[in-house]
Short mmCIF file of C-alpha atoms (C1' of nucleotides) in Angstrom, two decimals:
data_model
loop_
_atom_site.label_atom_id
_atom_site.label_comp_id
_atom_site.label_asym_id
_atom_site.label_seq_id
_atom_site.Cartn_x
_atom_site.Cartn_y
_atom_site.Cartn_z
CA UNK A 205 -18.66 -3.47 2.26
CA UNK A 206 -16.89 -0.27 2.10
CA UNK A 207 -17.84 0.98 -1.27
CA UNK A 208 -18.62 5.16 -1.83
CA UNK A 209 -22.25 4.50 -0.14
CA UNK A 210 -21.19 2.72 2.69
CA UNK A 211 -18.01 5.08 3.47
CA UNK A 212 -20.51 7.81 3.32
CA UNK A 213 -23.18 5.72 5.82
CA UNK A 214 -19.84 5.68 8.03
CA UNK A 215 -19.38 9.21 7.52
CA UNK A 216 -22.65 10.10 8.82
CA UNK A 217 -22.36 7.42 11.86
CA UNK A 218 -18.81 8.88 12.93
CA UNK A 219 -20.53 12.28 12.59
CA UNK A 220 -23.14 11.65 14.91
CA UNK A 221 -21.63 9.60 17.55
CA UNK A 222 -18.12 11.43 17.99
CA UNK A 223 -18.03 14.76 17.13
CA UNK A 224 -16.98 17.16 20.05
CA UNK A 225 -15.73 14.70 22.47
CA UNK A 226 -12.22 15.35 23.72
CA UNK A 227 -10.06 11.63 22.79
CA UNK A 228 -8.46 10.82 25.66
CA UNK A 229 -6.74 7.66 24.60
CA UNK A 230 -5.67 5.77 21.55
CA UNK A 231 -5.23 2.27 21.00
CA UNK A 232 -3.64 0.83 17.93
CA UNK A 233 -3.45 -3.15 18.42
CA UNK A 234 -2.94 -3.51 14.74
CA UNK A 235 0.31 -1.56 13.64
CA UNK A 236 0.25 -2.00 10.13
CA UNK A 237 -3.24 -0.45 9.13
CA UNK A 238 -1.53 3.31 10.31
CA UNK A 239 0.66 4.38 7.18
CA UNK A 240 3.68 6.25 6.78
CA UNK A 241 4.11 6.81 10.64
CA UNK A 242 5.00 5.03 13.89
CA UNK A 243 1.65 3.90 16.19
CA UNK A 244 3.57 6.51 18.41
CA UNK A 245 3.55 9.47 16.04
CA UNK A 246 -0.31 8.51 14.97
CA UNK A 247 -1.52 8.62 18.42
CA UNK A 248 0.40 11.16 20.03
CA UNK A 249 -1.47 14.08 17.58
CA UNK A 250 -4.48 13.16 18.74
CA UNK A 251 -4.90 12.75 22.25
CA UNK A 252 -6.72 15.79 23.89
CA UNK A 253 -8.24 16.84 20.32
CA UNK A 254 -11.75 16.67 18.85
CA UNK A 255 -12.95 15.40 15.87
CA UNK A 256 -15.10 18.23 14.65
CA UNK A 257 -15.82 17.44 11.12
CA UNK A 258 -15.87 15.33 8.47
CA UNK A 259 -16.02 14.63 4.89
CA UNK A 260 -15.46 12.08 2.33
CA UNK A 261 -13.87 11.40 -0.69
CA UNK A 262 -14.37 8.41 -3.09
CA UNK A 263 -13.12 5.82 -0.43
CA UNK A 264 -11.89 7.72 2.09
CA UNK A 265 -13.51 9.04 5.09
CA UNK A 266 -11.74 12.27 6.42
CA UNK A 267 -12.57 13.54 9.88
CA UNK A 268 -10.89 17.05 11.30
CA UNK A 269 -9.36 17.26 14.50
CA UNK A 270 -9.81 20.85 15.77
CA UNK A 271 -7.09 22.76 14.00
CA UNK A 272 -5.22 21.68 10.62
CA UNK A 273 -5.05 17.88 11.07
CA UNK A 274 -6.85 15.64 9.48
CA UNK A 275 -7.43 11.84 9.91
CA UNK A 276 -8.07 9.43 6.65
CA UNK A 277 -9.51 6.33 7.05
CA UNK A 278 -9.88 3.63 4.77
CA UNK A 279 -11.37 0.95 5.11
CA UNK A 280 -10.30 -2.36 2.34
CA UNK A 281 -13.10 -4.47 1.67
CA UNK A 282 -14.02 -5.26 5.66
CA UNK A 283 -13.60 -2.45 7.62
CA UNK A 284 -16.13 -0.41 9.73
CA UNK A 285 -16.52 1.80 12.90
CA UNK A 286 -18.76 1.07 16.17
CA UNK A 287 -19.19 3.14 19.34
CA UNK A 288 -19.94 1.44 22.16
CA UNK A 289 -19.90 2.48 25.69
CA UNK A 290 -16.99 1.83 28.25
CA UNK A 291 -17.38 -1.66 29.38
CA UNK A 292 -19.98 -2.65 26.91
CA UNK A 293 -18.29 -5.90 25.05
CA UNK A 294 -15.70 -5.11 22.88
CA UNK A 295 -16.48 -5.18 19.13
CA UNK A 296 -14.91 -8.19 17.31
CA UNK A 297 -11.90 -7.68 15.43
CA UNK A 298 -11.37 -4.53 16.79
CA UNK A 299 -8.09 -2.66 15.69
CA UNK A 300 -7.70 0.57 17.03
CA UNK A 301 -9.95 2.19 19.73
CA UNK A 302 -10.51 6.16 20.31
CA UNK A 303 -12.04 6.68 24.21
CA UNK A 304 -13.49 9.57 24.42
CA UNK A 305 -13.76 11.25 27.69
CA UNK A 306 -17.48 10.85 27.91
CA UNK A 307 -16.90 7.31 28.52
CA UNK A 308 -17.39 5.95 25.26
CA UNK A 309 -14.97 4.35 22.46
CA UNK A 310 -14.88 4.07 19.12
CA UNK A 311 -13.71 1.37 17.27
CA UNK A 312 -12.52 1.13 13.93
CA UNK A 313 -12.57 -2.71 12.88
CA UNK A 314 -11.39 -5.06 10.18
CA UNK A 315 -11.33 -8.43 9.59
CA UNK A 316 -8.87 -8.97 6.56
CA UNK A 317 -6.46 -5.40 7.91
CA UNK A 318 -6.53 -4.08 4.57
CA UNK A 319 -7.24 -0.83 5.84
CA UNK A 320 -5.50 2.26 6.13
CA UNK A 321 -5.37 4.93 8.55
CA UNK A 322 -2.98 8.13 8.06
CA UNK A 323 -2.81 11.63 9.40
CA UNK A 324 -2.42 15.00 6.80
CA UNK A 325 -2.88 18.27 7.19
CA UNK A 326 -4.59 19.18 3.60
CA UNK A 327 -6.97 17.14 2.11
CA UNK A 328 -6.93 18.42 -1.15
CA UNK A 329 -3.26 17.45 -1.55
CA UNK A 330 -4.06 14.15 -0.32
CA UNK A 331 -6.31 13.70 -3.02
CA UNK A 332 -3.96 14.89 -5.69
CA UNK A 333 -1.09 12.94 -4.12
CA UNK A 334 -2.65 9.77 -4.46
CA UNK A 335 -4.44 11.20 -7.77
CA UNK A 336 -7.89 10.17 -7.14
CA UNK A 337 -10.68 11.26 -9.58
CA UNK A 338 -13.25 13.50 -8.18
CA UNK A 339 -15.72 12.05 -5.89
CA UNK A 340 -18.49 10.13 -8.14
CA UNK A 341 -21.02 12.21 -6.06
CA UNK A 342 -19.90 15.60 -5.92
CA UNK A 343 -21.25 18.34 -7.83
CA UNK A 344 -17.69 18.17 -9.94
CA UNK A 345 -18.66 15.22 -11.54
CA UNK A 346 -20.78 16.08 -14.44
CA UNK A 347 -21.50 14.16 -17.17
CA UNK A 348 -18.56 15.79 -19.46
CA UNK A 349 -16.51 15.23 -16.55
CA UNK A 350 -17.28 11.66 -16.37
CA UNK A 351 -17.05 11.12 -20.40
CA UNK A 352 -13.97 12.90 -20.48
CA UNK A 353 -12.31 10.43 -17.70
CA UNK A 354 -14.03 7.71 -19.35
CA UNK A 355 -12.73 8.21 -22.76
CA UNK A 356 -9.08 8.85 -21.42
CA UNK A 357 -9.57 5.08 -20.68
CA UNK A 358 -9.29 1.73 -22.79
CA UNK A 359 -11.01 -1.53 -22.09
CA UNK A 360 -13.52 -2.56 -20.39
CA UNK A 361 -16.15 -0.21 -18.73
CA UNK A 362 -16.54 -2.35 -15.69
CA UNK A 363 -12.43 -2.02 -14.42
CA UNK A 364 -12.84 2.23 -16.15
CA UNK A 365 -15.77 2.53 -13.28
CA UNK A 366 -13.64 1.04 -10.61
CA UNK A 367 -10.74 2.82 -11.16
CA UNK A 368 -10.33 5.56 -8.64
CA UNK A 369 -7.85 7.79 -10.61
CA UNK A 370 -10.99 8.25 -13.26
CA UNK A 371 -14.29 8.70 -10.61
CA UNK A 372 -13.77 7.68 -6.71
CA UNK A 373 -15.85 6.06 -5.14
CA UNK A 374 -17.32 2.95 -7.03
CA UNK A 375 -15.75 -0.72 -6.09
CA UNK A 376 -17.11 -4.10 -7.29
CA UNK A 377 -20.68 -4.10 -6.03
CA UNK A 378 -21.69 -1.09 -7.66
CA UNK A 379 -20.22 -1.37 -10.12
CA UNK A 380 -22.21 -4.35 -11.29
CA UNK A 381 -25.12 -2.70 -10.04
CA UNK A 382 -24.32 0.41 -12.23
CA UNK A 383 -24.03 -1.55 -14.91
CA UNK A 384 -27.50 -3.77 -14.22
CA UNK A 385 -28.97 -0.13 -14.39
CA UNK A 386 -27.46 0.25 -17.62
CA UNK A 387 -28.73 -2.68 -19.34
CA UNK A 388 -24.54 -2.48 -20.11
CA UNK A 389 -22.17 -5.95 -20.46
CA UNK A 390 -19.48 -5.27 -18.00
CA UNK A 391 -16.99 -6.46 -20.80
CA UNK A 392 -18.25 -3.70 -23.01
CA UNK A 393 -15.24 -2.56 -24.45
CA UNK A 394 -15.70 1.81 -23.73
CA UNK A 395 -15.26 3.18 -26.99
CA UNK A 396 -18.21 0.75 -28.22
CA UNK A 397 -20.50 2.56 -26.20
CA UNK A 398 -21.32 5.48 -27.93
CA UNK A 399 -22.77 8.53 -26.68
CA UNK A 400 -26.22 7.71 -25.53
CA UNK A 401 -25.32 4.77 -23.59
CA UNK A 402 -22.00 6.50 -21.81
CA UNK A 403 -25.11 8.94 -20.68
CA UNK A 404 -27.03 6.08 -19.55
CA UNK A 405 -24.58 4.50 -17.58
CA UNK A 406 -23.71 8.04 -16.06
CA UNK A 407 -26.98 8.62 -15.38
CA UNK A 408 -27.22 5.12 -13.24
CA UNK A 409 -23.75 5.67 -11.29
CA UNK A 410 -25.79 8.85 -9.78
CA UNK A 411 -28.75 7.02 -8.91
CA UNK A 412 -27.82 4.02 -7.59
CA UNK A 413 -24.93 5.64 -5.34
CA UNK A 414 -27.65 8.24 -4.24
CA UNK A 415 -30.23 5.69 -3.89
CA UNK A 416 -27.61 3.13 -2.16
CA UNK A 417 -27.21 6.32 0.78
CA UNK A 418 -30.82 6.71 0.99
CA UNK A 419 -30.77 2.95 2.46
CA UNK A 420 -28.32 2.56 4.01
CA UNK A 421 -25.84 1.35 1.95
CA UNK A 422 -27.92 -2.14 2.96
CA UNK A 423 -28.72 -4.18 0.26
CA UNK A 424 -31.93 -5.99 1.95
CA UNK A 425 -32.87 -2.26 1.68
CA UNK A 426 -32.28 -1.90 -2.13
CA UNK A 427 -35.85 -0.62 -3.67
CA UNK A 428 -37.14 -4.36 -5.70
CA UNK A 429 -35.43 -3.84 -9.22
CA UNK A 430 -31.81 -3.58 -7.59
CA UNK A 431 -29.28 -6.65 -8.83
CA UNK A 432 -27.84 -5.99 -5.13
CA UNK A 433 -30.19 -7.96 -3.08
CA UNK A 434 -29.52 -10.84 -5.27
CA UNK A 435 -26.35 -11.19 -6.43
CA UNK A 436 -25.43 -14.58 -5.37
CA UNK A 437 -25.32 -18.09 -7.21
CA UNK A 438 -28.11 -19.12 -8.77
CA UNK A 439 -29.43 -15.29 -8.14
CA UNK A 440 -32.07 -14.72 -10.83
CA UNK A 441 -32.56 -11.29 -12.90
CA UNK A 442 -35.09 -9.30 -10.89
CA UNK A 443 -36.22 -7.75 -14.14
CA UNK A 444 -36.43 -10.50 -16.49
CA UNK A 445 -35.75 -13.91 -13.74
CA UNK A 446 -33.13 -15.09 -16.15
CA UNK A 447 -30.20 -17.07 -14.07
CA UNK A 448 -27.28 -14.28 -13.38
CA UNK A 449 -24.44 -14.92 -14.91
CA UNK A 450 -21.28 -14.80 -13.07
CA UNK A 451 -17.51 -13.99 -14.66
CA UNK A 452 -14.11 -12.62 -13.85
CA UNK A 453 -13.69 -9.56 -15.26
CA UNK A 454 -10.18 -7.97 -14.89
CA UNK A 455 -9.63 -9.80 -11.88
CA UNK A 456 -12.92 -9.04 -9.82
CA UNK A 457 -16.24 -11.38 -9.92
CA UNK A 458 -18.58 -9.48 -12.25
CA UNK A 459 -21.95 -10.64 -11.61
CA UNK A 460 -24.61 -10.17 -14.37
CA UNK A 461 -28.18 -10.73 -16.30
CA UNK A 462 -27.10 -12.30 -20.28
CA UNK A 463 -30.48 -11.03 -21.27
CA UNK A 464 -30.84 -7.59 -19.67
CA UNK A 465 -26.95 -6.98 -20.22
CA UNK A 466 -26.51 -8.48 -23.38
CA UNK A 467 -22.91 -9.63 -24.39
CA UNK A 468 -20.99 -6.86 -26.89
CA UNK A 469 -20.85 -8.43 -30.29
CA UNK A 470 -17.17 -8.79 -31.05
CA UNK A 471 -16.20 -7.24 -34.68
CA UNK A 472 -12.71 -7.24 -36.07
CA UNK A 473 -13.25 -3.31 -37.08
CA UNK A 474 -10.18 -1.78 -38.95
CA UNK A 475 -8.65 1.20 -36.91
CA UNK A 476 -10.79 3.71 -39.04
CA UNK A 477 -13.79 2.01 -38.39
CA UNK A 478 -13.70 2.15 -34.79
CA UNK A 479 -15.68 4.75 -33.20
CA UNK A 480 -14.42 7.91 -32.66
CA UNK A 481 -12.58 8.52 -29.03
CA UNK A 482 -14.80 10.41 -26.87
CA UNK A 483 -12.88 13.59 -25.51
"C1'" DC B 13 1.87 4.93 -21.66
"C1'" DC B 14 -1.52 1.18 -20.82
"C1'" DT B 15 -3.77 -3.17 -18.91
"C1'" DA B 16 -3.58 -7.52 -16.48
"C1'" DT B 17 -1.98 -10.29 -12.77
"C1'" DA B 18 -0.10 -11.52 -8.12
"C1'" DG B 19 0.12 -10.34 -3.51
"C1'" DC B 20 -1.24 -8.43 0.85
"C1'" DC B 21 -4.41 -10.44 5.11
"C1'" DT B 22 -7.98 -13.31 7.61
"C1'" DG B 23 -11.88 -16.15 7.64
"C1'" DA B 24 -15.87 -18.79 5.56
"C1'" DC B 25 -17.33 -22.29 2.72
"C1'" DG B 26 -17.60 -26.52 -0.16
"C1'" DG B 27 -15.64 -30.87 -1.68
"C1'" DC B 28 -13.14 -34.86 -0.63
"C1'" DT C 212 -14.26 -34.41 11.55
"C1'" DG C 213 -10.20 -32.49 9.19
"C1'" DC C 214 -7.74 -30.75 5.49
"C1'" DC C 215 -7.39 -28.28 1.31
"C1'" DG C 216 -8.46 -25.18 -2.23
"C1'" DT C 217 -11.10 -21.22 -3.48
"C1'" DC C 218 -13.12 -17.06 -2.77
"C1'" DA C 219 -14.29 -12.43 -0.62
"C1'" DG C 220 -17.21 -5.60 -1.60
"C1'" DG C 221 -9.82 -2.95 -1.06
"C1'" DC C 222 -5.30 -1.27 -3.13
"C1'" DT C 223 -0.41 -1.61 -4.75
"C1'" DA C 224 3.58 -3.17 -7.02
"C1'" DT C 225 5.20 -5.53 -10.81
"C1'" DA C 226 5.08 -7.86 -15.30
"C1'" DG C 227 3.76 -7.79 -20.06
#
DNA sequence: CCTATAGCCTGACGGC
DNA sequence: TGCCGTCAGGCTATAG
């Protein structure tokens, strides 16, 4: 689930559920999702604060706690939050629980714990620290921005839009749906792509991610069109009904249409024949 | 330097 | 039904 759309979907659910609420207890029942600290030194901080903001990078959803600190979450491929009031059932696979004093809780969740939650005081050296690219979003990335992180990169284009050192933000799902947009192979090799396609492709990363936050990050949402409400087996192209093709790309399940998305034509070009690296 | 792979963790699913 | 392998939308450490 949690790709840049649906940290951002969090975002806005955190934001209007717990902001302002004094935290009067914490409960960690997982201790290995809180990083570089003791369950002890990650609660203590908190108790008697606020969250009164947040904001989001790539990934990472970071909420502010009064003063200077900062809480990260992250959330690995099954994490989410729910508020629920005292009492009410507790949500499954619930790992660590903020009660507020209003009576309410919320619970951050995971199934698979491959989460992360950390305290900081700066986000911007958090960011730099664990060198992520600028949020795939923000206002920073513009298309030179983009081409120029993109053509720092060799390979494939699918594993150059999912790495969060070059744009945060976009995971496997999107990244297929990105690349649906595109009418791009998710094995085309970068520095095939050319100018007018790299645009393309940038072009669909903004849409689909704004589009995505528009519904919800919810696929059954997805306007008609979107490769996202049907990529499963035997999933057909929603443009052209061919069968979607499914193949490991650099590890991950790429899921795609041959005929929209046709396959890059391999050539044996001579190092002066290959395009020219985009800078 | 780069890219590719294994591993982390838990649960769901399909085949035998 | 039960067991096993495989797979899953994250990242990181390590190997090549």
């Amino acid at each position: 689930m949690p790709e840049l759309p649906d940290v951002e979907i969090l975002r806005q659910y955190l934001e209007s559920t717990s902001l302002h609420k004094t935290i009067v207890d914490v409960d960690v029942s997982e201790p290995a999702l809180v990083e570089g600290m003791s369950v002890q030194e990650f609660r203590q901080p908190l108790i008697h604060e606020r969250m009164t903001d947040t904001a989001r990078h790539g990934k990472y959803l970071l909420v502010n706690l009064d003063g200077r600190l900062w809480m990260v979450m992250h959330f690995g491929m099954t994490g989410g939050l729910c508020y629920y009031r005292r009492g009410d059932p507790e949500p499954s696979r619930t790992r660590i629980r903020f009660s507020f004093e209003n009576g309410y809780h919320l619970a951050y969740t995971s199934l698979r714990n491959l989460g992360k939650v950390l305290l900081i005081t700066s986000p911007k050296d958090f960011i730099s620290a664990r060198q992520l690219g600028p949020d795939a979003l923000s206002q920073h990335m513009d298309y030179s921005v983009f081409r120029q992180a993109m053509g720092r990169k060799k390979g494939m284009i699918k594993p150059a839009l999912m790495d969060q050192s070059a744009v945060s933000g976009i995971g496997n799902l999107y990244s297929d749906e990105i690349l649906f947009q595109s009418g791009v192979h998710p094995a085309e090799p970068i520095h095939s792509l050319g100018e007018d396609r790299l645009r393309k492709v940038y072009a669909s990363m903004k849409k689909v991610l704004r589009t995505a936050v528009q519904h919800r990050a919810d696929p059954s949402l997805m306007p008609a069109q979107y490769l996202l409400p049907v990529r499963t087996q035997g999933g057909r192209c929603p443009r052209c009904r061919s069968v979607l093709q499914a193949r490991k790309i650099s590890g991950r399940s790429a899921v795609f249409c041959p005929r929209c998305q046709p396959e890059p034509v391999k050539t044996s070009m001579t190092p002066e024949r290959q395009p020219r690296r985009l800078t």
